[in-house]
Every structure is written in C-alpha cells, then in structure tokens.
CSV table of C-alpha atoms in Angstrom, one decimal:
chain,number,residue,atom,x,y,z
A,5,UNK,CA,-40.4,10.6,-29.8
A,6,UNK,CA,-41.5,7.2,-31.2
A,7,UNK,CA,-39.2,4.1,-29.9
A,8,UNK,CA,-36.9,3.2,-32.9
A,9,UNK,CA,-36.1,6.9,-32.9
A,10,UNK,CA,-35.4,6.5,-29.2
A,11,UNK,CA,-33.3,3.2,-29.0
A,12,UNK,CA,-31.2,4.6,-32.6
A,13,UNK,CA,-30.6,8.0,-30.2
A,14,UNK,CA,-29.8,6.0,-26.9
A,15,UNK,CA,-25.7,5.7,-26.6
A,16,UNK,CA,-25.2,2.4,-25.0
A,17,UNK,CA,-21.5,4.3,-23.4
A,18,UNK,CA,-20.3,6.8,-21.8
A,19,UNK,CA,-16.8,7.3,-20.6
A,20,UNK,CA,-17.7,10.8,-18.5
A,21,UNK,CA,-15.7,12.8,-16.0
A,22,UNK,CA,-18.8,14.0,-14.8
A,23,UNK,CA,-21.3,11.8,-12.6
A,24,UNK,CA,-24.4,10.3,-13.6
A,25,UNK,CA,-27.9,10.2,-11.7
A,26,UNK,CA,-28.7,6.7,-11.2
A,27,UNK,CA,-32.8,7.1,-11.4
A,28,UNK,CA,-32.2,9.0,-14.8
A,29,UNK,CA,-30.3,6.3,-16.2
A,30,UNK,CA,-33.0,3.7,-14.8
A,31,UNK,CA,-35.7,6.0,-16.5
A,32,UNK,CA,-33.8,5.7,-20.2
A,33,UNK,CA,-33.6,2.4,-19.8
A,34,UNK,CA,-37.1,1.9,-19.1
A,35,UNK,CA,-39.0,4.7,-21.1
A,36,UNK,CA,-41.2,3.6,-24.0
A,37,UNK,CA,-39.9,0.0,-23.4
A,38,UNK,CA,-42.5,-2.6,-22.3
A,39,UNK,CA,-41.6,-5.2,-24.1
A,40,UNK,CA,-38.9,-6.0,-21.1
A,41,UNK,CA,-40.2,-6.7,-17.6
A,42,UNK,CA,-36.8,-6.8,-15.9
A,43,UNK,CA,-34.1,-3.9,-15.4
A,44,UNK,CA,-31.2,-4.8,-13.4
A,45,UNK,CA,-28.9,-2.4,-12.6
A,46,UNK,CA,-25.3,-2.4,-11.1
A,47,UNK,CA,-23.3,0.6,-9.9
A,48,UNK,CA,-19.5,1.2,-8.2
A,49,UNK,CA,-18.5,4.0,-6.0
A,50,UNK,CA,-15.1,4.8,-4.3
A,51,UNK,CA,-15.4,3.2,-1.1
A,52,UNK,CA,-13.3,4.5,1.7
A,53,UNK,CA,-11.2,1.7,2.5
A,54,UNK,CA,-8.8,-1.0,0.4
A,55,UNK,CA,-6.8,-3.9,2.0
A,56,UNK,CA,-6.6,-2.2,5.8
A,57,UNK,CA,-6.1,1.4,5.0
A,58,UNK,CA,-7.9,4.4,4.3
A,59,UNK,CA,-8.5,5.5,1.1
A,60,UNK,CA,-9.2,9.3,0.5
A,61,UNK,CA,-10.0,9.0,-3.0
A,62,UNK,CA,-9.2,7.6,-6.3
A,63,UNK,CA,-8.0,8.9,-9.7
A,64,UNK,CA,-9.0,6.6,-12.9
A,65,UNK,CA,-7.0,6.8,-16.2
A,66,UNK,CA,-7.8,5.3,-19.6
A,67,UNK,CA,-6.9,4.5,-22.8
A,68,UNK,CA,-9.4,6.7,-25.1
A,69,UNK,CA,-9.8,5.1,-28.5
A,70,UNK,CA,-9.3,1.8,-27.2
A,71,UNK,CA,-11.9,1.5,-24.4
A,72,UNK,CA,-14.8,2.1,-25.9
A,73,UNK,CA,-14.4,-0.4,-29.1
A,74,UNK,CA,-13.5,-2.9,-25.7
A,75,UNK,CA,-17.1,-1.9,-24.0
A,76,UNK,CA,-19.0,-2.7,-27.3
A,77,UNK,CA,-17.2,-5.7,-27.9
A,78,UNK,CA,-18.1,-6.8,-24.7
A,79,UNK,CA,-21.9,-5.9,-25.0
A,80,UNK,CA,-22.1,-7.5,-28.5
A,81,UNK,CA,-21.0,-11.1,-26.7
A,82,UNK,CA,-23.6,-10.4,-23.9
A,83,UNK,CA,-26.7,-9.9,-26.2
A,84,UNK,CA,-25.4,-13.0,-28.4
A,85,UNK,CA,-25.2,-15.1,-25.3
A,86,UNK,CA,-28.5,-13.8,-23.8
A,87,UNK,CA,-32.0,-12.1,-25.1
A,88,UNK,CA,-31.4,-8.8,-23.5
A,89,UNK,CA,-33.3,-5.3,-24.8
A,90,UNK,CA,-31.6,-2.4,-23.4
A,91,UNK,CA,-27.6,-2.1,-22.4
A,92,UNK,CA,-26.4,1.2,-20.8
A,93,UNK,CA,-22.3,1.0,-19.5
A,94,UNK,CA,-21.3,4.1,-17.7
A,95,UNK,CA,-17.8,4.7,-16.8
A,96,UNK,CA,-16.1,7.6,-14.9
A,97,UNK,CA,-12.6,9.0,-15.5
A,98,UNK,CA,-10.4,11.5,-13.7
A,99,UNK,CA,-10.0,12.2,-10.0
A,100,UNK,CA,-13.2,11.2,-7.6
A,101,UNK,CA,-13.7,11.2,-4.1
A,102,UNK,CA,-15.1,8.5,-1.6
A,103,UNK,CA,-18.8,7.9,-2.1
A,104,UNK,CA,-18.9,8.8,-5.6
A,105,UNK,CA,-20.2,6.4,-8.2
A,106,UNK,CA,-17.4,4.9,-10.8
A,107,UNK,CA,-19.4,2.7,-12.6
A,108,UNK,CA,-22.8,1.8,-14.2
A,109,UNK,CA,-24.1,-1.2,-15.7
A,110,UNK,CA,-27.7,-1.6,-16.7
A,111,UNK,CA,-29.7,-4.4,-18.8
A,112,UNK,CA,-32.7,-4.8,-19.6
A,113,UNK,CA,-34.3,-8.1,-20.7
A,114,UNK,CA,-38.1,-9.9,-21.1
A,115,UNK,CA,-37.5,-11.8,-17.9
A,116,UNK,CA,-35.0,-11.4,-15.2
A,117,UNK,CA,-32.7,-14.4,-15.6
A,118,UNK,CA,-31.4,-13.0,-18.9
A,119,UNK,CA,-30.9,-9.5,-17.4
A,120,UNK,CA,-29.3,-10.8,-14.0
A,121,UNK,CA,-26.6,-12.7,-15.9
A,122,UNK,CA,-25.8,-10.3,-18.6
A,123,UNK,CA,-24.9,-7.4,-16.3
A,124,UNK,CA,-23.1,-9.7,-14.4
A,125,UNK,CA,-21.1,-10.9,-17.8
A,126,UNK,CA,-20.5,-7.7,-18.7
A,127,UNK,CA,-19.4,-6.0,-15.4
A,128,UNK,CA,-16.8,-9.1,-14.8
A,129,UNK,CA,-15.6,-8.6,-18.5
A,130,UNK,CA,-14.8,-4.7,-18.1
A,131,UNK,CA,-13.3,-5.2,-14.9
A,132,UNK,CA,-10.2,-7.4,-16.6
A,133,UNK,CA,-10.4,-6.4,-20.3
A,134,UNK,CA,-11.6,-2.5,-20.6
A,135,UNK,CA,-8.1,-0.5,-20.3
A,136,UNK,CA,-8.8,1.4,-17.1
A,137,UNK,CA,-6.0,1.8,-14.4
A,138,UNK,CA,-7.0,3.1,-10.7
A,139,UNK,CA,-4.4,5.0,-8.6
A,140,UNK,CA,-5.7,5.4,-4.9
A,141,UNK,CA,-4.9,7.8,-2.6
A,142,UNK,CA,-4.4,6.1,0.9
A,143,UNK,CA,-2.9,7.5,4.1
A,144,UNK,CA,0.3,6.2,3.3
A,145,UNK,CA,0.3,7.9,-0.2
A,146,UNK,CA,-0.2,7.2,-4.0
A,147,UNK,CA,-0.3,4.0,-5.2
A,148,UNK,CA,-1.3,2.2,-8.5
A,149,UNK,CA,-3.9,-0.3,-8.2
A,150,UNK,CA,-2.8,-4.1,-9.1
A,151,UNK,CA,-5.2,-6.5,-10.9
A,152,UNK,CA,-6.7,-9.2,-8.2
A,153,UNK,CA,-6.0,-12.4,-9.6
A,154,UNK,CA,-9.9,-13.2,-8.3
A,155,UNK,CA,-11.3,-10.9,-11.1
A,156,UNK,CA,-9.2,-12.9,-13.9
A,157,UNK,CA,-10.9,-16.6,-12.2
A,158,UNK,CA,-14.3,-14.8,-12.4
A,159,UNK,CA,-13.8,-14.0,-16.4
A,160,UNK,CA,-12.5,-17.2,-16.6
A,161,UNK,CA,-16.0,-18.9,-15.1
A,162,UNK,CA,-18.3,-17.8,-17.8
A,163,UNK,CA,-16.1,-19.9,-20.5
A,164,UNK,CA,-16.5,-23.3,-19.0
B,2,UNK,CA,7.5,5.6,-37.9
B,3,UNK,CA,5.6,3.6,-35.4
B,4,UNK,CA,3.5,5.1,-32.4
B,5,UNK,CA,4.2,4.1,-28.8
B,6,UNK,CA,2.3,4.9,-25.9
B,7,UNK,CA,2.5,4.0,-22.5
B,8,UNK,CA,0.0,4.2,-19.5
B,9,UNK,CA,-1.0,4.9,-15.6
B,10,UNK,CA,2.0,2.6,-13.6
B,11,UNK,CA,4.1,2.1,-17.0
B,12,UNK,CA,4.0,5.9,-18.0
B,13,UNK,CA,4.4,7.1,-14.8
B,14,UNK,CA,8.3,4.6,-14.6
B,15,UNK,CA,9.3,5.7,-17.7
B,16,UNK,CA,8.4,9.7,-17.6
B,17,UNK,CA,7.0,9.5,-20.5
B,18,UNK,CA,3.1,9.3,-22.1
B,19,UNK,CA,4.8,7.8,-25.7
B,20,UNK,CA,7.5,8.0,-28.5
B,21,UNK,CA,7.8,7.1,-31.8
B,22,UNK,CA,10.5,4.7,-33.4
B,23,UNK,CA,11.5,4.1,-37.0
B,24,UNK,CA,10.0,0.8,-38.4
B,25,UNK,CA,13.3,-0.2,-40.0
B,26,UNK,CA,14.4,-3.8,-38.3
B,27,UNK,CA,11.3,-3.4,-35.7
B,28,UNK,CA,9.0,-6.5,-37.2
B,29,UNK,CA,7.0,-7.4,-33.7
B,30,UNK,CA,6.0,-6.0,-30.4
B,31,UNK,CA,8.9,-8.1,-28.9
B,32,UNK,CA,11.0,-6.0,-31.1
B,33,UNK,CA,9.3,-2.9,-30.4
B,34,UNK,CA,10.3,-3.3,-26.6
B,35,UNK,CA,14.0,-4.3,-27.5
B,36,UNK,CA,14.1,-0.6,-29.3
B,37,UNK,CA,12.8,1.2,-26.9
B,38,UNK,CA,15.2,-0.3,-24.3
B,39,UNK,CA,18.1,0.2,-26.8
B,40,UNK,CA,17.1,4.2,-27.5
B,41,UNK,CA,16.8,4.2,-23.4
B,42,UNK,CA,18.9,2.1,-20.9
B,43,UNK,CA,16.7,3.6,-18.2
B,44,UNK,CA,13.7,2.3,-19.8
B,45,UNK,CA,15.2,-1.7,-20.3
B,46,UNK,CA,13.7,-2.8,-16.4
B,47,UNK,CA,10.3,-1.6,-16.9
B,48,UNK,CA,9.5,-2.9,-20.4
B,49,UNK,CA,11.0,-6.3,-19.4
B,50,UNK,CA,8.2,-6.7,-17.3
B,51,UNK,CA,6.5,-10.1,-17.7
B,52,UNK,CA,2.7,-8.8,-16.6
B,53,UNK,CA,3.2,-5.7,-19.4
B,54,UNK,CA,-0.1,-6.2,-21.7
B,55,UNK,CA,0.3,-5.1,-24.9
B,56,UNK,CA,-1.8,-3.5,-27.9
B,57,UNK,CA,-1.4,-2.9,-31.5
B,58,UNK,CA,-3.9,-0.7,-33.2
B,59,UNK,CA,-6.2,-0.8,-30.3
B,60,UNK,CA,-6.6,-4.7,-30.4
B,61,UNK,CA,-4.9,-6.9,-27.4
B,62,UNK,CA,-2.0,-8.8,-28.8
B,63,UNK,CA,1.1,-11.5,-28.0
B,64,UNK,CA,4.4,-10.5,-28.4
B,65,UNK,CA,5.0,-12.0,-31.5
B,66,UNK,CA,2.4,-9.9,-33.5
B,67,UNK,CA,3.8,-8.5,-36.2
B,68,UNK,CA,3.8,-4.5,-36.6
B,69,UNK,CA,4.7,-2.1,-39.4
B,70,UNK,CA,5.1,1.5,-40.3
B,71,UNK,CA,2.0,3.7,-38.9
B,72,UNK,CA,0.7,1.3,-36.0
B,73,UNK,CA,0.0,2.6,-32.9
B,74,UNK,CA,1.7,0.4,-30.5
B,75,UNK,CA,0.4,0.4,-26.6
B,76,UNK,CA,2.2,-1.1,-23.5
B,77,UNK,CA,0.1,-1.0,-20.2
B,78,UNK,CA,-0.1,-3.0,-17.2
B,79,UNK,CA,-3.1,-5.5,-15.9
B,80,UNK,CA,-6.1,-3.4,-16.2
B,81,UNK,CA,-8.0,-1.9,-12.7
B,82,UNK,CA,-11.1,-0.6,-14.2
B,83,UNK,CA,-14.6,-1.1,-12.3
C-alpha cells in the first residue's frame, strides 16, 4: 500500500460499541509516516469512582448524525490552528464497565509542540461540544452525568 | 411536519425518544418548545429548562433560529462526552 492510498483509506473517526487496541491505533498512526517525529496519544477509561462514590460502570448515549460532523469540525480547527499530520478520534458508545477505555485521541505532527497542543484542543473541544451524554451506575443507583462547569472554562482558554 | 427528538436526561423526563409537530404557527425553536408543551402539559417543566441546548438540522442553535417544514429539531442537555 503506497501512503496517499493509505492516508485517503485511514477514517480519522470512529464512534464504536466495540473497544479499540491502543498499540494498533498507535501503529496506523505511525505506519508509512516519517515525515512526523511526534505521536501523542490520549485515552479515557471508566474509572471506578466519581465525586465520593463507587461507580460500577457507565453507559454512553449519542446523537448519531450529529456527532460525527461535530468531531470533524473540531479536527478541521485543530489542523488550521496547528501543522499536525495524522488525527485519529475514537469514541465508545453503549454500556462499559470500569477499566475500559472510552476515548481516544491521537495526533501526529513534525515536532511535538504541535502534536501536544492539538490533542489537547481537540480532547477539551469534544468534551463540551460532541453530543455525548454519560449515565453512571453508582452504589446509590442511576444517575445522568452533569456538565462540570471546569470543562466549559477549559474550552473557553484556547480563545483568549 | 417538523422532527423532534430528545436525548439521554431529556428523553428519559419526557418518555419519549421524539415527535413530530405541524409547522403551521411554529416559526422558531422557542416556538417549537411552546408546542410541545401545549400538545403535552406533562412535558411544559422539562422543556422550560434554561440549560436545555438545542439543535436544528444537526447544527447548535439560539432559541430564536428560525425553523420550517422538514427540519429535524433536537433538544438535549449540556453534553458529558469524554
């Protein structure tokens, strides 16, 4: 496979009930691409425990035809913004259990500054604008997650 | 007609994943939510909801955007993804 056949083939997103494999992903973004000497990668999992009680899992819910156009929109700003190569955004839907991933971002870029600050950027951006709800499953029941005001400040920073 | 649909918190308040409305008199989002709650008392309490996000074709909007026969019309809360 030569490399423009690779990067037309490569799907930047994935919205997945299934998991992922991490190294895999870390191969794709790497394979036949020496142009870039950084890869930066950022993942999620369901941790066990949210604001003094135990969580015992999570189920995530989306909107389908909106999220996706979202996630694009949201990588197109990132590559304006900064010279980045590769972009992979992974996101899991349906009912997980703690320790399994949620989330994947990975960049690539020529030199790691660009691909620090674009996954960052892009992570912060899904987290208050791609329509994804989380309902947790806790010891004292079901609950809908609400949006931390923090996240909404941490968007906010990259605009000033 | 015009499409609503609703999501996670909002669907689960209402009992319900969407509708559909007629267009006639329904000229914004604001107006959307006033039919809804008029087609279903019940309903009034949630949709009033200042923190309620809103879209309109898949595209985040205020609730003074303007809407028409065909749209798909979204209510949601804050989003939790990540």
């Amino acid at each position: 496979m030569n490399m423009t056949s690779l990067i037309n083939n490569y799907p930047e997103i994935s919205i997945q009930t299934e998991d992922f494999d991490h190294g895999v992903e870390v191969n794709l973004l790497e394979k036949h691409n020496v142009e870039d000497g950084a890869v930066v990668t950022f993942s999620g999992r369901v941790r066990n425990n949210n604001l003094g009680l135990k969580v015992r899992g999570l189920f995530l819910e989306h909107y389908p035809d909106m999220t996706e156009k979202l996630l694009a929109e949201i990588i197109e700003t990132a590559k304006q913004r900064w010279n980045i190569g590769r972009v992979k955004v992974i996101h899991r839907i349906g009912q997980l259990a703690i320790g399994e991933q949620i989330v994947f971002v990975g960049v690539t870029s020529k030199h790691r500054q660009d691909a620090f600050a674009a996954n960052e950027f892009i992570m912060d951006f899904l987290k208050v604008k791609a329509p994804f709800w989380k309902k947790e499953l806790t010891e004292l029941g079901e609950s809908w997650l609400e949006a931390k005001t923090s996240d909404k400040e941490k968007a906010q920073a990259w605009s000033k | 007609m015009i499409k609503v649909i609703f999501f996670a918190a909002l669907r689960e308040e209402l009992g319900c994943g969407g509708t559909e409305i007629s267009a006639t008199n329904v000229n914004t989002v604001a107006e959307v939510k006033l039919a809804l709650g008029q087609q279903n008392n019940d309903w009034q309490h949630y949709l009033t909801n200042n923190s309620l996000l809103c879209a309109v074709n898949h595209q985040m909007v205020n609730r003074d955007f303007s809407v028409k026969a065909g749209d798909e019309v979204a209510f949601f809360p804050p989003v939790t993804g990540g």
